[in-house]
XYZ file of C-alpha atoms in Angstrom:
343
model
C -0.021 0.116 0.240
C 1.513 3.329 -1.075
C -0.347 5.806 1.113
C 0.959 4.749 4.456
C 4.448 5.587 4.060
C 3.455 9.281 3.404
C 1.705 9.274 6.702
C 4.179 7.236 9.061
C 6.242 9.366 11.559
C 4.277 12.408 11.546
C 3.170 12.077 15.082
C 3.398 9.527 17.999
C 1.836 10.873 20.823
C 2.193 9.652 24.332
C -0.471 7.028 25.345
C -2.848 7.984 28.042
C -2.818 4.691 29.901
C -3.687 0.910 29.341
C -5.917 0.143 32.202
C -8.499 -2.366 30.712
C -12.020 -2.275 31.611
C -14.420 -5.166 30.732
C -17.031 -4.047 28.354
C -20.036 -5.734 26.426
C -20.509 -9.107 25.378
C -20.290 -9.496 21.339
C -22.525 -11.785 19.606
C -22.085 -13.382 16.336
C -24.931 -12.907 13.858
C -22.951 -14.008 10.672
C -25.582 -16.785 10.026
C -28.270 -14.181 9.168
C -26.404 -13.676 6.073
C -28.357 -10.308 5.548
C -25.635 -7.667 5.599
C -25.058 -7.468 1.840
C -23.704 -4.878 -1.019
C -24.589 -4.735 -4.574
C -21.578 -4.008 -6.945
C -22.380 -1.411 -9.403
C -21.009 -1.371 -12.899
C -17.758 0.192 -13.742
C -17.862 3.827 -15.045
C -18.003 4.033 -18.882
C -16.457 7.659 -18.734
C -13.077 6.995 -17.422
C -11.710 5.952 -20.897
C -12.816 9.437 -22.280
C -11.302 11.421 -19.293
C -8.052 9.657 -20.091
C -8.232 11.069 -23.517
C -9.206 14.611 -22.237
C -6.929 15.128 -19.302
C -3.270 14.254 -18.484
C -2.806 11.355 -16.057
C -0.529 11.645 -13.253
C 0.851 9.014 -10.838
C 0.741 9.149 -6.858
C 4.558 9.692 -6.981
C 4.081 12.597 -9.289
C 1.362 14.100 -7.107
C 3.512 13.699 -3.887
C 6.655 15.066 -5.363
C 4.132 18.079 -6.630
C 2.924 18.716 -2.821
C 2.374 22.420 -2.337
C 1.459 23.218 1.387
C 4.338 23.102 3.781
C 3.720 21.751 7.320
C 5.100 23.820 10.236
C 6.569 22.517 13.485
C 5.543 23.700 16.924
C 6.766 22.180 20.047
C 8.043 19.101 18.368
C 4.895 18.468 16.496
C 3.666 18.828 12.979
C 0.913 21.167 12.129
C -1.416 21.670 9.150
C -1.089 25.317 7.946
C -4.360 27.428 6.980
C -4.279 27.674 3.236
C -6.343 29.423 0.670
C -8.111 26.116 -0.903
C -8.731 25.306 2.845
C -10.254 28.522 3.779
C -11.964 29.660 0.583
C -12.426 26.908 -1.798
C -13.301 23.728 0.086
C -16.505 24.784 1.731
C -19.296 22.548 0.414
C -17.059 21.703 -2.510
C -16.940 17.916 -2.089
C -14.292 15.450 -0.414
C -10.731 15.566 -0.789
C -7.771 13.302 0.083
C -4.374 14.455 1.248
C -1.038 12.937 -0.043
C 2.094 13.899 2.255
C 5.662 14.039 1.191
C 7.778 13.160 4.189
C 10.848 12.946 2.025
C 11.252 16.612 2.433
C 11.642 18.595 5.830
C 9.406 19.755 6.836
C 6.781 17.621 5.200
C 4.505 18.937 2.403
C 0.938 18.005 1.318
C -1.224 18.094 -1.706
C -5.285 18.102 -1.787
C -6.770 15.918 -4.399
C -10.592 16.357 -5.031
C -12.694 13.410 -5.594
C -15.076 13.639 -8.391
C -17.810 11.673 -10.231
C -17.601 11.491 -14.001
C -20.456 12.947 -16.014
C -20.829 14.196 -19.524
C -20.719 12.450 -23.114
C -17.852 10.483 -24.780
C -17.395 13.924 -26.788
C -17.464 16.094 -23.851
C -16.683 14.132 -20.737
C -16.904 15.924 -17.519
C -17.377 15.526 -13.749
C -18.889 16.790 -10.547
C -18.214 16.804 -6.823
C -18.871 13.494 -4.869
C -21.515 14.241 -1.914
C -20.613 11.764 0.648
C -19.446 12.177 4.186
C -16.483 10.075 3.694
C -16.147 8.493 7.148
C -13.200 6.402 6.382
C -10.710 5.238 3.500
C -8.800 2.129 2.469
C -6.404 1.498 -0.295
C -6.125 -1.685 -1.636
C -4.000 -2.270 -5.048
C -5.030 0.537 -7.373
C -8.587 1.197 -5.581
C -9.497 3.656 -3.038
C -12.431 2.657 -1.091
C -14.339 5.596 0.642
C -17.149 5.227 3.228
C -20.693 5.975 2.002
C -22.677 5.997 5.503
C -26.206 5.239 3.755
C -25.224 2.952 0.892
C -22.070 1.242 1.358
C -18.945 2.420 -0.363
C -17.497 4.649 -3.316
C -14.501 3.132 -5.319
C -11.985 5.349 -6.769
C -9.133 4.412 -9.164
C -5.682 5.629 -7.900
C -4.276 4.870 -11.487
C -6.291 7.793 -12.978
C -5.493 10.967 -11.223
C -6.017 13.755 -13.705
C -4.625 17.131 -13.912
C -6.876 20.219 -14.518
C -6.680 23.813 -14.995
C -6.647 26.386 -12.092
C -10.257 28.123 -11.909
C -13.514 28.368 -10.078
C -16.315 26.004 -10.629
C -15.976 22.146 -11.139
C -16.997 21.214 -14.652
C -15.651 21.302 -18.195
C -15.728 24.657 -19.598
C -16.909 26.043 -22.898
C -13.303 26.164 -24.247
C -12.558 22.638 -23.351
C -10.590 23.397 -20.073
C -11.472 21.718 -16.825
C -11.656 23.494 -13.570
C -11.980 21.777 -9.825
C -12.663 24.637 -7.482
C -8.934 25.522 -7.815
C -7.406 22.052 -6.961
C -4.842 20.906 -9.311
C -5.508 17.135 -9.429
C -8.924 15.120 -9.349
C -9.533 11.416 -8.652
C -12.487 9.938 -10.431
C -15.142 7.546 -8.933
C -15.010 4.283 -10.938
C -17.582 2.069 -9.286
C -20.011 2.107 -6.033
C -21.516 -0.305 -3.679
C -24.951 0.089 -2.417
C -27.079 -1.811 0.186
C -28.918 -4.962 -0.888
C -31.589 -7.112 0.659
C -33.488 -6.691 3.970
C -31.413 -7.036 7.054
C -33.159 -8.855 9.964
C -32.412 -6.147 12.433
C -32.156 -2.850 10.713
C -30.259 -1.277 7.615
C -26.626 -1.228 8.173
C -24.705 2.154 8.654
C -21.402 2.034 6.719
C -19.982 4.946 9.130
C -16.310 3.823 8.912
C -14.165 1.239 7.052
C -10.636 -0.144 7.211
C -8.677 -2.590 5.289
C -7.669 -6.056 7.039
C -4.484 -7.152 5.496
C -4.049 -9.837 8.050
C -6.997 -11.850 7.096
C -7.043 -14.580 4.287
C -8.355 -13.238 2.012
C -7.764 -9.449 2.810
C -10.955 -7.878 3.725
C -12.782 -4.505 4.318
C -14.152 -3.994 7.819
C -17.041 -1.691 8.133
C -18.279 -0.021 11.581
C -21.492 1.572 12.667
C -21.722 4.925 14.476
C -24.688 5.190 17.034
C -25.577 7.303 19.896
C -26.795 5.688 23.216
C -30.476 6.785 22.291
C -30.198 4.760 19.136
C -30.049 1.519 21.342
C -27.465 -1.066 21.670
C -27.563 -2.459 18.109
C -24.098 -1.333 16.673
C -22.275 -4.039 14.550
C -19.219 -4.638 12.729
C -19.128 -6.279 9.302
C -16.480 -7.953 7.303
C -16.516 -8.447 3.482
C -13.732 -10.355 1.771
C -11.834 -9.015 -1.152
C -10.983 -10.631 -4.525
C -7.147 -10.117 -4.636
C -7.352 -10.452 -8.599
C -9.768 -7.595 -9.030
C -9.206 -5.518 -5.666
C -12.905 -5.410 -5.389
C -15.333 -7.073 -2.917
C -15.994 -10.942 -3.634
C -19.436 -11.120 -5.276
C -21.625 -13.925 -6.408
C -23.122 -14.369 -9.637
C -25.610 -11.458 -9.207
C -22.775 -9.104 -8.327
C -23.884 -9.081 -4.520
C -21.243 -9.293 -1.867
C -22.257 -10.887 1.426
C -20.506 -10.043 4.608
C -18.362 -13.280 5.774
C -18.504 -11.997 9.371
C -21.067 -9.813 11.367
C -20.613 -9.193 15.154
C -23.087 -7.304 17.381
C -21.526 -5.369 20.052
C -23.651 -2.588 20.941
C -20.814 -0.059 21.534
C -21.821 3.849 20.907
C -19.831 6.521 19.205
C -17.659 4.039 17.197
C -15.557 6.203 14.803
C -13.168 3.711 13.474
C -13.174 -0.185 13.257
C -10.472 -2.884 12.059
C -9.655 -6.412 12.563
C -5.935 -7.377 13.018
C -4.787 -11.207 13.259
C -8.529 -12.151 14.209
C -8.966 -9.458 16.975
C -11.443 -6.695 16.306
C -10.574 -3.130 17.503
C -12.790 -0.079 17.657
C -12.131 3.562 18.384
C -14.692 5.334 20.453
C -15.073 9.003 20.703
C -16.278 10.679 23.977
C -16.825 14.328 23.161
C -14.140 16.474 24.615
C -12.754 13.526 26.977
C -10.063 11.091 26.049
C -10.949 8.610 23.443
C -11.076 4.913 23.886
C -9.699 1.756 21.973
C -11.961 -1.295 22.400
C -10.761 -4.697 21.556
C -12.577 -8.124 21.241
C -11.381 -11.538 20.240
C -14.088 -13.985 19.171
C -14.238 -16.718 21.779
C -13.715 -14.302 24.609
C -16.474 -13.590 26.939
C -16.395 -9.865 26.613
C -14.425 -7.074 24.906
C -11.961 -4.888 26.813
C -11.731 -0.865 26.759
C -8.406 0.821 26.937
C -8.342 4.838 27.283
C -5.503 5.441 25.298
C -6.115 8.336 22.819
C -6.755 12.092 22.875
C -10.047 13.252 22.279
C -11.921 12.951 18.943
C -10.375 9.912 17.671
C -11.470 8.551 14.084
C -10.722 5.699 11.656
C -8.049 2.886 12.155
C -5.320 1.531 10.036
C -2.641 -1.190 10.765
C 1.081 -1.138 9.635
C 2.229 -4.974 9.879
C 5.663 -3.819 9.297
C 6.014 -1.689 12.618
C 3.032 -3.588 14.267
C 1.487 -0.213 14.905
C -2.277 0.686 14.745
C -2.783 4.321 13.525
C -5.616 6.646 13.948
C -6.151 10.560 13.520
C -8.267 12.888 15.585
C -10.728 15.595 14.422
C -11.123 18.368 17.030
C -10.012 21.818 15.637
C -6.414 22.785 16.485
C -5.816 19.159 17.929
C -5.796 17.277 15.016
C -2.982 14.655 15.179
C -1.960 11.430 13.436
C -1.169 9.043 16.105
C 0.828 5.528 16.244
C -0.181 3.091 18.893
C 1.735 -0.292 19.240
C -0.765 -3.245 18.812
C 0.660 -5.048 21.900
C -0.887 -2.300 23.862
C -4.282 -3.634 22.944
C -3.811 -7.344 23.747
C -6.409 -9.603 25.097
């Protein structure tokens, strides 16, 4: 995976503590076989955008990083930038590529778009999803779509556009993307399928599990206490030959594992070597990591993280679990040794 080397080493904060508290009992409800996603057709417009726009690699985008991070008190900070303050409001979803091979690190924002138009005049529009999590597998970037499932973007098709307002093909043939230099197009999507026994699944966050066989995407649900103790975690197997979810003859993917855990405010969910891990936000209080291994009687909670922890990702080489926090002026990228979250 090429995205993570651009992230490692930016911040590793002192952990808050590792005192474990016994939590809820998790229930395996996989046998219901009712958490399903229907795989949509591939976008037919990519080949026309390939002709209309220059295609750039991830390495080229990283090398072209334009925003320099600052260092204060030994910590890297994201500077306020023009496209942050003036161009990004209600303009869609961006991802950030960070170049850590320079000092201080620099980053570049890339706008996610959905292809539109015709074969002779291909165009695009912004993507209207919350984007509660991302996972990079092969050439595909999975982005969480809360109400539907996931949107898929192809990292091998990053296009360079002209500087300018708006997000559309111009009358003179130029392309603008609200001032962003690069765009990443949607190539496929997954939508909810069937009628779950309990309630529709909420695809709040996602992560890639490279330790499973085959590799898989793990989805988590975010619910408040007022919504009841109905939160679940669902795993969908991947097809290593296509990098997409494994589907049946009807292009329907069925979750290979579903666990009911009932935890609230889950912002991140992942599985590592068979152990499931959740990040749980607590408003302005420190965040928790919750771990559960199937076969255990209950999960365990570890108050490890600063307020506002979000999605999770695992680096098998360093055996670190990574997350990031969302509160203004406290947005950190944090590494936690997986050994701190043992059974």
